[in-house]
The first five atom37 places (N, CA, C, CB, O) and aatype in JSON, in Angstrom:
{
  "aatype": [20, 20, 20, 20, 20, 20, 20, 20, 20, 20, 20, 20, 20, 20, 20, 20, 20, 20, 20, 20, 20, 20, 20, 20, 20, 20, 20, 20, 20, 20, 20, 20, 20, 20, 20, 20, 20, 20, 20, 20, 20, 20, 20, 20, 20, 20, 20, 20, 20, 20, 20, 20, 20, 20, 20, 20, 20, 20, 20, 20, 20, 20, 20, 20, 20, 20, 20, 20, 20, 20, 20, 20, 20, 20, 20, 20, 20, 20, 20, 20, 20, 20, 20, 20, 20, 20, 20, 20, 20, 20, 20, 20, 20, 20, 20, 20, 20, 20, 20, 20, 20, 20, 20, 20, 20, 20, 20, 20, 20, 20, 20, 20, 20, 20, 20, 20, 20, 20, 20, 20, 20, 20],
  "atom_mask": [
    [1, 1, 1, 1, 1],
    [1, 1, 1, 1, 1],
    [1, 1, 1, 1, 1],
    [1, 1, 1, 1, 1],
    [1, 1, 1, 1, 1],
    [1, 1, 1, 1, 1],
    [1, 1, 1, 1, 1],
    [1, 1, 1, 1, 1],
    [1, 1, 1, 1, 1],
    [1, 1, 1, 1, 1],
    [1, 1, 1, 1, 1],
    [1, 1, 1, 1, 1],
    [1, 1, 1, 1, 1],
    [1, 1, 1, 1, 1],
    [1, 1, 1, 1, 1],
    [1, 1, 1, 1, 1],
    [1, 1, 1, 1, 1],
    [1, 1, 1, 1, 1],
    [1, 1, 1, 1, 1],
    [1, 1, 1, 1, 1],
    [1, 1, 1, 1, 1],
    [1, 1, 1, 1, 1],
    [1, 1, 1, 1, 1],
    [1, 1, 1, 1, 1],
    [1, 1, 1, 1, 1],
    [1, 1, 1, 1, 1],
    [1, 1, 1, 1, 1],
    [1, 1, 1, 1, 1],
    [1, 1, 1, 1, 1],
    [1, 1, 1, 1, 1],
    [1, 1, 1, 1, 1],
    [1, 1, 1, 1, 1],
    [1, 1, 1, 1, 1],
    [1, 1, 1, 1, 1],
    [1, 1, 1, 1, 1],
    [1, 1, 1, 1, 1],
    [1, 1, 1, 1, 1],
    [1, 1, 1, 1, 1],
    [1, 1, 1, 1, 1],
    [1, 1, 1, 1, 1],
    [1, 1, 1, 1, 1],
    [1, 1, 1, 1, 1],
    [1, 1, 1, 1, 1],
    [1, 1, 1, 1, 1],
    [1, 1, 1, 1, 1],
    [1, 1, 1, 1, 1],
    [1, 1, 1, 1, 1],
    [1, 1, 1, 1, 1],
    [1, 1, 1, 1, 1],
    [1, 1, 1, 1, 1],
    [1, 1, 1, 1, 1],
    [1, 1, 1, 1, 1],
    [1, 1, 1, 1, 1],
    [1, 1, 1, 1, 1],
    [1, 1, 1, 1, 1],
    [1, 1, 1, 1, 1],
    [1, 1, 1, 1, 1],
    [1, 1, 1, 1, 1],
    [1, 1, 1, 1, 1],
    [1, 1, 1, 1, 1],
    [1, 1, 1, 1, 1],
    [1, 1, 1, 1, 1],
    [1, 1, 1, 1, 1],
    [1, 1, 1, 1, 1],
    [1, 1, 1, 1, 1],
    [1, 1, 1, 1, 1],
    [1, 1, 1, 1, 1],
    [1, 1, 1, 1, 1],
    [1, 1, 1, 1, 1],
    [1, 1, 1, 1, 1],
    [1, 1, 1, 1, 1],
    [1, 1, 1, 1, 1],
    [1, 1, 1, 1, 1],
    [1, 1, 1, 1, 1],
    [1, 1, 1, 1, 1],
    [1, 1, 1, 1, 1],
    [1, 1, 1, 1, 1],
    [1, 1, 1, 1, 1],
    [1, 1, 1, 1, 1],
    [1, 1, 1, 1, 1],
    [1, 1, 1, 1, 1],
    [1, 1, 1, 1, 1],
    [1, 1, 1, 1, 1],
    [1, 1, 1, 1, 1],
    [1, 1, 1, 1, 1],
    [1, 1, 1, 1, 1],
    [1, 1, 1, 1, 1],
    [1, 1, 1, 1, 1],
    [1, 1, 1, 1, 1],
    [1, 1, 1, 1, 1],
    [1, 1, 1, 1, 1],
    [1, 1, 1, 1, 1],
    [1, 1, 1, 1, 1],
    [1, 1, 1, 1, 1],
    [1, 1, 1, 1, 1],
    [1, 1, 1, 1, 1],
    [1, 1, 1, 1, 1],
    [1, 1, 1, 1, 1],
    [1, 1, 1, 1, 1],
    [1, 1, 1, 1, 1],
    [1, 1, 1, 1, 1],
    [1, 1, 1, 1, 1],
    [1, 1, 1, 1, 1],
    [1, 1, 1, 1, 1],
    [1, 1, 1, 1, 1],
    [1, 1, 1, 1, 1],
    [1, 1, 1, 1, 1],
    [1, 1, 1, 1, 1],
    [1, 1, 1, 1, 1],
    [1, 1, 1, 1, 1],
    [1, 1, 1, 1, 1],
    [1, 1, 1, 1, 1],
    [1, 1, 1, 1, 1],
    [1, 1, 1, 1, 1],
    [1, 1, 1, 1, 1],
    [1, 1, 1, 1, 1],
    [1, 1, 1, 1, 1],
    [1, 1, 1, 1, 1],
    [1, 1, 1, 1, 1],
    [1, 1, 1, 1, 1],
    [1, 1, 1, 1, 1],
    [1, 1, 1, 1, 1]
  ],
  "atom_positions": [
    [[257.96, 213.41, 163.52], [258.2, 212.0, 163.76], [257.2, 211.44, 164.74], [259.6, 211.79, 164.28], [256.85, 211.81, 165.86]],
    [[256.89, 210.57, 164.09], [255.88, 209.02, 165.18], [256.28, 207.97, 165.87], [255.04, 208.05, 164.44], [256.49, 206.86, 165.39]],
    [[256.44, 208.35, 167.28], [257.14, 206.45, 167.35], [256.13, 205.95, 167.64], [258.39, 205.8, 168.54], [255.08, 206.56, 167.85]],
    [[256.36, 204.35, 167.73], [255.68, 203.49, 167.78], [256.27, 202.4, 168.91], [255.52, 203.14, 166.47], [257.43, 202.01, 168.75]],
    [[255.45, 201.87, 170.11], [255.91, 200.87, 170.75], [254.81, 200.11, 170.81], [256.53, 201.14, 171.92], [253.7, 200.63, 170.95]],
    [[254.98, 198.88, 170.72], [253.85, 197.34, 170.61], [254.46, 197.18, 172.16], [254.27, 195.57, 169.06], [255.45, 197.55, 172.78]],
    [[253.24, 196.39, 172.41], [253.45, 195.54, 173.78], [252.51, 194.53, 173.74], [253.27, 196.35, 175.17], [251.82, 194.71, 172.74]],
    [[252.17, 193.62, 174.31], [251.16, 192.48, 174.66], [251.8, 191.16, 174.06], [249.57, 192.77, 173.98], [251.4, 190.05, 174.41]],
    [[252.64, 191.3, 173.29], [252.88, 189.4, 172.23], [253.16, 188.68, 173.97], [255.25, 189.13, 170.48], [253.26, 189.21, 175.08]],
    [[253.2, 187.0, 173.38], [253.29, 186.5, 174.08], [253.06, 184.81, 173.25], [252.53, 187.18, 175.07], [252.81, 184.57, 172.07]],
    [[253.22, 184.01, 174.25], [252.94, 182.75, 174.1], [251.32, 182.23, 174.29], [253.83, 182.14, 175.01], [251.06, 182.64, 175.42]],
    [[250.24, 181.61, 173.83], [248.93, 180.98, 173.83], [249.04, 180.22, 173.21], [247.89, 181.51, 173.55], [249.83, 180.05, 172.28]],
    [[247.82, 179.25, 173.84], [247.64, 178.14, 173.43], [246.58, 178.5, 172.44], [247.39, 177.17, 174.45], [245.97, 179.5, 172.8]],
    [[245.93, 177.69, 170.64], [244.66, 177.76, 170.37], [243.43, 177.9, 170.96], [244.55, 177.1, 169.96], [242.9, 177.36, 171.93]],
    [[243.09, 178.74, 170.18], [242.32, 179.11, 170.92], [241.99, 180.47, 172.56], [242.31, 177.99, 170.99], [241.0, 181.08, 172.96]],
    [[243.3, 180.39, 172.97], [243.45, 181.41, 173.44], [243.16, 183.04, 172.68], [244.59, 181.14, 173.81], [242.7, 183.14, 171.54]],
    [[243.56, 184.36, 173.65], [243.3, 185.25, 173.57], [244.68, 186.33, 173.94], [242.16, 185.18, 174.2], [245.55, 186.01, 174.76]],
    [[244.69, 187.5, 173.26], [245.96, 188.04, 173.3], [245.47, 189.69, 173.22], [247.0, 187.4, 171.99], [244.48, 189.88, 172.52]],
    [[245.94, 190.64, 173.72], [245.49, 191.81, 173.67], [246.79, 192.76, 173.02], [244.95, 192.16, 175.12], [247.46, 193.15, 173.98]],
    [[247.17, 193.1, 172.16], [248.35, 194.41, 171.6], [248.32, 195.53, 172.07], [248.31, 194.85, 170.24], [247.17, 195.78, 172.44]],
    [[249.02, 196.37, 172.24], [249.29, 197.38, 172.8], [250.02, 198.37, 171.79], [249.96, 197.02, 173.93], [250.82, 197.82, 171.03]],
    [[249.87, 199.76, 171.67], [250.46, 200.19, 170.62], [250.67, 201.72, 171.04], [249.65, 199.89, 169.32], [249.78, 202.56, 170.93]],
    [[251.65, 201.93, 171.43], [251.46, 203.73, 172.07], [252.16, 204.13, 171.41], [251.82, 204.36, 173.56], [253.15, 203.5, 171.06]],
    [[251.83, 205.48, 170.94], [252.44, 206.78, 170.11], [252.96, 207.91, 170.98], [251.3, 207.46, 169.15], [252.49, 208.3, 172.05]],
    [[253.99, 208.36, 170.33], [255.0, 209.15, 171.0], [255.23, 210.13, 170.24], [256.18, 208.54, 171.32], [254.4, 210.08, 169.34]],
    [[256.02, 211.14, 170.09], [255.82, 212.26, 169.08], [255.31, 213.51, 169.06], [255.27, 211.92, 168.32], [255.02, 214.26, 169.99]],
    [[255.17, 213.75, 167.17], [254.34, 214.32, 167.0], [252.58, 214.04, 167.21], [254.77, 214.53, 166.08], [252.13, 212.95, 167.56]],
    [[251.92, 215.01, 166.98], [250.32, 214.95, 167.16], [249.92, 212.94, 166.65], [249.41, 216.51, 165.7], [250.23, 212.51, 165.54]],
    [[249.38, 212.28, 167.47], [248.59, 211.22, 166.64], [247.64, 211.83, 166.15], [248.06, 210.07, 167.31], [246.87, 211.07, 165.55]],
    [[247.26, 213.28, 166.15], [245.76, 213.5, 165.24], [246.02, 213.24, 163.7], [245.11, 215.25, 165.35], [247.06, 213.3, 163.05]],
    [[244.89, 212.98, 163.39], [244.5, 212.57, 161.84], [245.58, 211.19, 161.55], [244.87, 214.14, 160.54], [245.7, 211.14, 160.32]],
    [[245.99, 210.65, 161.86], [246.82, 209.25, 161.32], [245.94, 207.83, 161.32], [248.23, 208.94, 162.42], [245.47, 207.43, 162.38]],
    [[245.8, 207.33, 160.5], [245.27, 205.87, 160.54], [246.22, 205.17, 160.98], [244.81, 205.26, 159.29], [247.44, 205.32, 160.83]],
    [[245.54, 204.26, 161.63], [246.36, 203.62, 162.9], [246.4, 202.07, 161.81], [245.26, 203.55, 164.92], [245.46, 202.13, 161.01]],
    [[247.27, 200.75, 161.62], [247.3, 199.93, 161.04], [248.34, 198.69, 161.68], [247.49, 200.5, 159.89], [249.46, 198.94, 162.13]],
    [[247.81, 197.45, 161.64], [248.49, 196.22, 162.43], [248.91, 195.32, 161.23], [247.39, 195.35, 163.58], [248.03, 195.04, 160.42]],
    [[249.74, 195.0, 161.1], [250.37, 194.29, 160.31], [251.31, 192.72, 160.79], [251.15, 195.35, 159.8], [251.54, 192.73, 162.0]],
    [[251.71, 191.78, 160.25], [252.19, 191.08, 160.54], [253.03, 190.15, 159.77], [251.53, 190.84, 161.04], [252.7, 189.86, 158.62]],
    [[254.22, 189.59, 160.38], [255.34, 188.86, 159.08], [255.7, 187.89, 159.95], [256.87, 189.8, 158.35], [255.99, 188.08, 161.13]],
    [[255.69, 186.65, 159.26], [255.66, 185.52, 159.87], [257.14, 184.64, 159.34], [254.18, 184.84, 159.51], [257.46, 184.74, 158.15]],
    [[257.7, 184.08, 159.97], [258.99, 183.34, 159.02], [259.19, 183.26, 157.89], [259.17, 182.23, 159.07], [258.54, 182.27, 157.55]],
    [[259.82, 183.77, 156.8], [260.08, 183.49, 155.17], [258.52, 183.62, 154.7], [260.86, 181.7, 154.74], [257.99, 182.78, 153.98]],
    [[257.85, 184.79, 155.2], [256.52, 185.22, 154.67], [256.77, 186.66, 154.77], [255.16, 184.69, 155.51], [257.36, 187.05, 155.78]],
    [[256.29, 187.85, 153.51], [256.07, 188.94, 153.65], [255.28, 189.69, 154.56], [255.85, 189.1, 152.83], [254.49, 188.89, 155.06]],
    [[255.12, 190.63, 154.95], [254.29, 191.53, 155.78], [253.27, 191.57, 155.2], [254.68, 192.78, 156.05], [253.11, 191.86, 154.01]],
    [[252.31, 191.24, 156.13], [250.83, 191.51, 155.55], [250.03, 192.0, 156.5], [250.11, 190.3, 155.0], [250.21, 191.78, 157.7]],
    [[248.82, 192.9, 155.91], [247.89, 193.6, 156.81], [246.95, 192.88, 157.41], [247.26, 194.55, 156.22], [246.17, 192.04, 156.96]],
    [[247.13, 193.35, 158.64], [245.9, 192.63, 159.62], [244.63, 193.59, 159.85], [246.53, 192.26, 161.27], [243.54, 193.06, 159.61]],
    [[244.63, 194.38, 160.09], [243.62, 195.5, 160.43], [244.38, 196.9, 160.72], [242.74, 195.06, 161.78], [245.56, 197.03, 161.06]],
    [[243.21, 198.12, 160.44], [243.26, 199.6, 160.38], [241.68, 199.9, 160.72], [243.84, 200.23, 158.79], [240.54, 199.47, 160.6]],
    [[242.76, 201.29, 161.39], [241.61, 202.02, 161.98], [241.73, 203.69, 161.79], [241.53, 201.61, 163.58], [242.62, 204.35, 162.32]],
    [[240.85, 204.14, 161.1], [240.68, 206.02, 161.49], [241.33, 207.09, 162.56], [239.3, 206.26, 161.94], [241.97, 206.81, 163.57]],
    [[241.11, 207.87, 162.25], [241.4, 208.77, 163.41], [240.45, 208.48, 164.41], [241.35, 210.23, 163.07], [240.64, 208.1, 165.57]],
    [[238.96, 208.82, 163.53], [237.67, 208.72, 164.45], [236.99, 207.24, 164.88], [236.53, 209.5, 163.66], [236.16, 206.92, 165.74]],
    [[237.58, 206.66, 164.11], [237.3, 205.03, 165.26], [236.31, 204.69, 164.31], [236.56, 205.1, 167.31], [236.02, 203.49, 164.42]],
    [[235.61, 205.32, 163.36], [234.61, 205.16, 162.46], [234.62, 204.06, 161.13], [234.48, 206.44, 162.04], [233.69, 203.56, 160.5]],
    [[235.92, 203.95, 161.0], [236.41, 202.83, 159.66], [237.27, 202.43, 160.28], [236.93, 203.26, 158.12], [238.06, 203.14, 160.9]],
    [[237.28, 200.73, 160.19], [237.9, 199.83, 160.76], [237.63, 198.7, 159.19], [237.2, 199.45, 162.49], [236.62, 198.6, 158.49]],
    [[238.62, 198.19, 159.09], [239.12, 196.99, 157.97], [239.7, 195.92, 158.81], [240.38, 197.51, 156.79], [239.99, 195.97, 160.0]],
    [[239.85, 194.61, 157.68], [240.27, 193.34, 158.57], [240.35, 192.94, 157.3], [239.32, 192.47, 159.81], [239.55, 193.17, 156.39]],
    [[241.9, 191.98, 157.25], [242.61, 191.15, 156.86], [241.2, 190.34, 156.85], [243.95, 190.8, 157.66], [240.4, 190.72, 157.71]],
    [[240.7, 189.12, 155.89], [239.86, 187.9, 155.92], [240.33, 187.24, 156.99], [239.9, 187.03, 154.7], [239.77, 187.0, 158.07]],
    [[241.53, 186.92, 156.55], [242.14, 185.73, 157.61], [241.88, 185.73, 159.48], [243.93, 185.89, 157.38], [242.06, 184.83, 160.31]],
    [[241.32, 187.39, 159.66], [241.6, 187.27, 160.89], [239.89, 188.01, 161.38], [243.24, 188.1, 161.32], [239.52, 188.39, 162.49]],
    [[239.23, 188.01, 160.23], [237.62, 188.88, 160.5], [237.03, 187.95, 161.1], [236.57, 189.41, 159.15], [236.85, 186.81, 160.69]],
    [[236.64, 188.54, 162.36], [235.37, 187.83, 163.37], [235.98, 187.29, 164.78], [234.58, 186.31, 162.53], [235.36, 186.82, 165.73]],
    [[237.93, 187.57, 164.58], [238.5, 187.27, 165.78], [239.28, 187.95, 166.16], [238.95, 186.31, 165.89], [240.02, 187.6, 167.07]],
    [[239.37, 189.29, 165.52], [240.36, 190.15, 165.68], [239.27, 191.28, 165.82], [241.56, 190.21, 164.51], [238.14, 191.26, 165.31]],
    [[239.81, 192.26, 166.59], [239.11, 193.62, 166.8], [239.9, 194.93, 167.25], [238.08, 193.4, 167.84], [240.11, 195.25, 168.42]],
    [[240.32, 195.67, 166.04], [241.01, 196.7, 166.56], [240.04, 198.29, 167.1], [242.09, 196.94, 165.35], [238.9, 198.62, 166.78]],
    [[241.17, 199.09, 168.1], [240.08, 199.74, 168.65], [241.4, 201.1, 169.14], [239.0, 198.64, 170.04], [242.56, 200.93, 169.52]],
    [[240.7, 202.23, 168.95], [242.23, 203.57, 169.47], [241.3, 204.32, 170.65], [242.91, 205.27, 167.74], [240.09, 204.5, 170.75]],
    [[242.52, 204.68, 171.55], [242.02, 205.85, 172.52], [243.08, 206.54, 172.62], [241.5, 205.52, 173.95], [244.07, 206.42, 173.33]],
    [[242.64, 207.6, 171.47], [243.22, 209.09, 171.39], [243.7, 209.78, 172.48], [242.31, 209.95, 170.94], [244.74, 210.45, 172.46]],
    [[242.91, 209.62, 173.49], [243.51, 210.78, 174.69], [244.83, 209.87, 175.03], [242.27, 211.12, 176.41], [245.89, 210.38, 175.4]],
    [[244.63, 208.37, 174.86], [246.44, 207.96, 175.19], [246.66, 207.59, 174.46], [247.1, 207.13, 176.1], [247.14, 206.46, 174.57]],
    [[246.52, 208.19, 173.03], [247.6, 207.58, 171.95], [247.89, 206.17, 172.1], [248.99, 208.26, 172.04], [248.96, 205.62, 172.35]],
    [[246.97, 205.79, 171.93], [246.62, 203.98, 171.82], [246.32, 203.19, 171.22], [246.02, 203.48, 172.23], [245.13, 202.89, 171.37]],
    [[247.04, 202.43, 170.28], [245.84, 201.7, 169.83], [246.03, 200.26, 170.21], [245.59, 201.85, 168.28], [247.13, 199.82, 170.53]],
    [[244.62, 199.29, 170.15], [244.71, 197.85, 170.65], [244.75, 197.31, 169.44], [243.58, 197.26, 171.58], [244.61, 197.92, 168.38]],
    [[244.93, 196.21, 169.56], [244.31, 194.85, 168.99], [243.95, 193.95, 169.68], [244.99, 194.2, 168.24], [244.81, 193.48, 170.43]],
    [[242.21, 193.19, 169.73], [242.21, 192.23, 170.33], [242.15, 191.32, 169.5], [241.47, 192.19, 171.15], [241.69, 191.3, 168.36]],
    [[242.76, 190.36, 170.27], [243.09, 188.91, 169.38], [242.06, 187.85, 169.98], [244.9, 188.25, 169.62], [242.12, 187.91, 171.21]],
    [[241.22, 186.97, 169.58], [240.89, 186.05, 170.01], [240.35, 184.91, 168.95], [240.14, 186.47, 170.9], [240.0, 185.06, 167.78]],
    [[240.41, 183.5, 169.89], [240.15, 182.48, 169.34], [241.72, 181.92, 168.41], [238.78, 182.87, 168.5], [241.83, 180.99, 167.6]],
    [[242.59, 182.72, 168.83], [244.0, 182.56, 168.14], [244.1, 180.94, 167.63], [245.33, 182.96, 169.35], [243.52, 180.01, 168.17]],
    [[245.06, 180.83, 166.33], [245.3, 179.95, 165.64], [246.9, 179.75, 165.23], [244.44, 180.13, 164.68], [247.57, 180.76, 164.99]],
    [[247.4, 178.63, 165.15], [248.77, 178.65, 165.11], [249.4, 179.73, 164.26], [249.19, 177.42, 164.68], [250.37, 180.48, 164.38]],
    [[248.08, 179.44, 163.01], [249.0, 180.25, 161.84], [249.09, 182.05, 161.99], [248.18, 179.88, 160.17], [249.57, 182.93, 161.27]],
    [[248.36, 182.03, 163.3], [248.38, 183.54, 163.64], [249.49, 183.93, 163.83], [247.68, 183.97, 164.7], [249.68, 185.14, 163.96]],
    [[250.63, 182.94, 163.92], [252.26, 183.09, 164.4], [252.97, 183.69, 163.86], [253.02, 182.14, 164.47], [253.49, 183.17, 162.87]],
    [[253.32, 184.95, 164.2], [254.28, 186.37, 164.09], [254.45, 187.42, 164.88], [254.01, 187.05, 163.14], [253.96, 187.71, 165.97]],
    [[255.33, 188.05, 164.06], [255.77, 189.29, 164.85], [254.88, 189.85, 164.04], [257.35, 189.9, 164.96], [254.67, 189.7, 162.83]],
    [[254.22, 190.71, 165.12], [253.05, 192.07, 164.53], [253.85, 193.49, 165.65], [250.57, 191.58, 165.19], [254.36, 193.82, 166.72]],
    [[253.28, 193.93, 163.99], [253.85, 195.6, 164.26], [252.65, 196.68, 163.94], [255.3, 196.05, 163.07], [251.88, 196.43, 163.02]],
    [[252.51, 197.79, 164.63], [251.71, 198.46, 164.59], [252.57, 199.75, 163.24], [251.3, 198.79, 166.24], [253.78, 199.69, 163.02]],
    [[251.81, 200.61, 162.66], [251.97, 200.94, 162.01], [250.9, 202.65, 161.88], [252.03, 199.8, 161.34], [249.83, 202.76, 162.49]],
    [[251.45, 203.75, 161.04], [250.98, 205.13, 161.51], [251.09, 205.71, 159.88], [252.13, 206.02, 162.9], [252.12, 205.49, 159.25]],
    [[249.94, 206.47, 159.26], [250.03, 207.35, 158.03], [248.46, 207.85, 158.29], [250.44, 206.46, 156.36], [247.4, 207.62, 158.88]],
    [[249.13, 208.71, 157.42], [247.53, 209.42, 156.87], [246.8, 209.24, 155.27], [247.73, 211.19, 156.96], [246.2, 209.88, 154.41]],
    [[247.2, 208.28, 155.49], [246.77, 208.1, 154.27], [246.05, 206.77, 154.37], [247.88, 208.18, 153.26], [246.79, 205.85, 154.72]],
    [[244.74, 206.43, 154.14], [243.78, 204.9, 154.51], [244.45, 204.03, 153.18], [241.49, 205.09, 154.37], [244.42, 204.51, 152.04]],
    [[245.0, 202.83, 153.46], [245.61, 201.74, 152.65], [245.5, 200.8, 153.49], [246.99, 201.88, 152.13], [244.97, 200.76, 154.6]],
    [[246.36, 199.61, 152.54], [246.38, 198.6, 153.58], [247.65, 197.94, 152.96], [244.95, 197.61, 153.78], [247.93, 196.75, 153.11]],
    [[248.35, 198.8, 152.28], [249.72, 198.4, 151.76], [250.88, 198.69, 152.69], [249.99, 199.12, 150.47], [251.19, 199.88, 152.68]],
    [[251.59, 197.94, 153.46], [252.27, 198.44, 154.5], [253.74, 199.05, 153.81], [252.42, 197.23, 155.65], [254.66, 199.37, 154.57]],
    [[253.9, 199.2, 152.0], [254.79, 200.26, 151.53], [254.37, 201.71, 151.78], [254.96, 200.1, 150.12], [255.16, 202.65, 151.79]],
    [[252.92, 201.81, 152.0], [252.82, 203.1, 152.41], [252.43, 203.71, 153.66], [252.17, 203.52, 151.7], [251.57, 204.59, 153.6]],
    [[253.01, 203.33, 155.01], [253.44, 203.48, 155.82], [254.12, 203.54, 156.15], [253.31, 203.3, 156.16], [254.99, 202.68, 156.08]],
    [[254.23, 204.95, 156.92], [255.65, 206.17, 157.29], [255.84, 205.54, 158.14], [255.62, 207.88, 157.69], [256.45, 204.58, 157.67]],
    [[255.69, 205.33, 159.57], [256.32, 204.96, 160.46], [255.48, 203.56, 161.3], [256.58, 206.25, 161.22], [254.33, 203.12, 161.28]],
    [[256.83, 203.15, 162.03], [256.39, 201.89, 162.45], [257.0, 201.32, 163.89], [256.73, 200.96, 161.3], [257.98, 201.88, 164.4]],
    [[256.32, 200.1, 164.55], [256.95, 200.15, 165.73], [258.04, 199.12, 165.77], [256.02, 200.0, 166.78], [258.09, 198.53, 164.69]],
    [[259.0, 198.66, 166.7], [259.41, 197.84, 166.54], [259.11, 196.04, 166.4], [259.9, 198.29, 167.11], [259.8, 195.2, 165.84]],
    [[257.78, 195.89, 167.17], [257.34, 194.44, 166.53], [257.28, 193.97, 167.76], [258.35, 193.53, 165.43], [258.03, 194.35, 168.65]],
    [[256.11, 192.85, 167.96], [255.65, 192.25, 168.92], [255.76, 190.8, 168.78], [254.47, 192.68, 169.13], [255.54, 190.66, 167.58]],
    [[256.01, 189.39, 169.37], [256.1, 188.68, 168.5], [254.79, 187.96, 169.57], [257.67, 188.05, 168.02], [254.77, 188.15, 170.78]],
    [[253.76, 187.14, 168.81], [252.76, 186.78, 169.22], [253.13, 184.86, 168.51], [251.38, 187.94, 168.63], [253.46, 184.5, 167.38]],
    [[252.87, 184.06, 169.76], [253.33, 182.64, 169.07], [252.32, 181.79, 169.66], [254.96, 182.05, 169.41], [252.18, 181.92, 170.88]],
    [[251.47, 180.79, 168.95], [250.27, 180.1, 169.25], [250.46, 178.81, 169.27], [249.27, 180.36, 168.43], [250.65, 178.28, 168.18]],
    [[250.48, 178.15, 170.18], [251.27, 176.57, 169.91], [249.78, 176.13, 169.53], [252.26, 175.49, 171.54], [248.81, 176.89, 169.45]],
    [[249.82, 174.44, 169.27], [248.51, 173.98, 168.91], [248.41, 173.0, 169.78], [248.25, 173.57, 167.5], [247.39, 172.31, 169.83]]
  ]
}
């Protein structure tokens, strides 16, 4: 078993900046792709960004490429997300997410954290 705890959501204004927090608990984080996801009111979960074991392949949602930057440090079972240049519609709960397997379908992800809620007024 993997847990998962998010930390960082919060309230910003556009344009602001937001940092996620994502620590693993458990078993080994070795070999798991690390993955951020997000579900917004009467909207499905959708992928925001993933990252490798080795930090080497990193993906991005369109919606969020060029303002989002995810990033892991293994020795603390970590992973970030930085958020910047935030936009209203960035508004959700984001959850970090753990498999070994590289997707970006959040049906195939084993475990997950409980959810951060990140809210961007305009």
């Amino acid at each position: 078993q993997v847990q998962l705890v998010e930390s960082g959501g919060g309230l910003v204004q556009a344009g602001g900046s937001l940092r996620l927090s994502c620590a693993a608990s458990g078993r080994t984080f070795s070999g798991y792709v690390m993955g951020w996801f997000r579900q917004a009111p009467g909207k499905e979960r959708e992928f925001v960004a993933l990252i490798t074991w080795t930090g080497l392949t990193t993906s991005y949602a369109d919606s969020v490429k060029g303002r989002f930057t995810i990033s892991r440090d293994n020795a603390k079972n970590t992973v970030y997300l930085q958020m910047n240049s935030l936009k209203p519609e960035d508004t959700a709960v984001y959850y970090c997410a753990a498999d070994v397997v590289l997707g970006t379908n959040p049906a195939n992800y084993d475990y997950w954290g409980q959810g951060t809620q990140v809210t961007v007024s305009s």
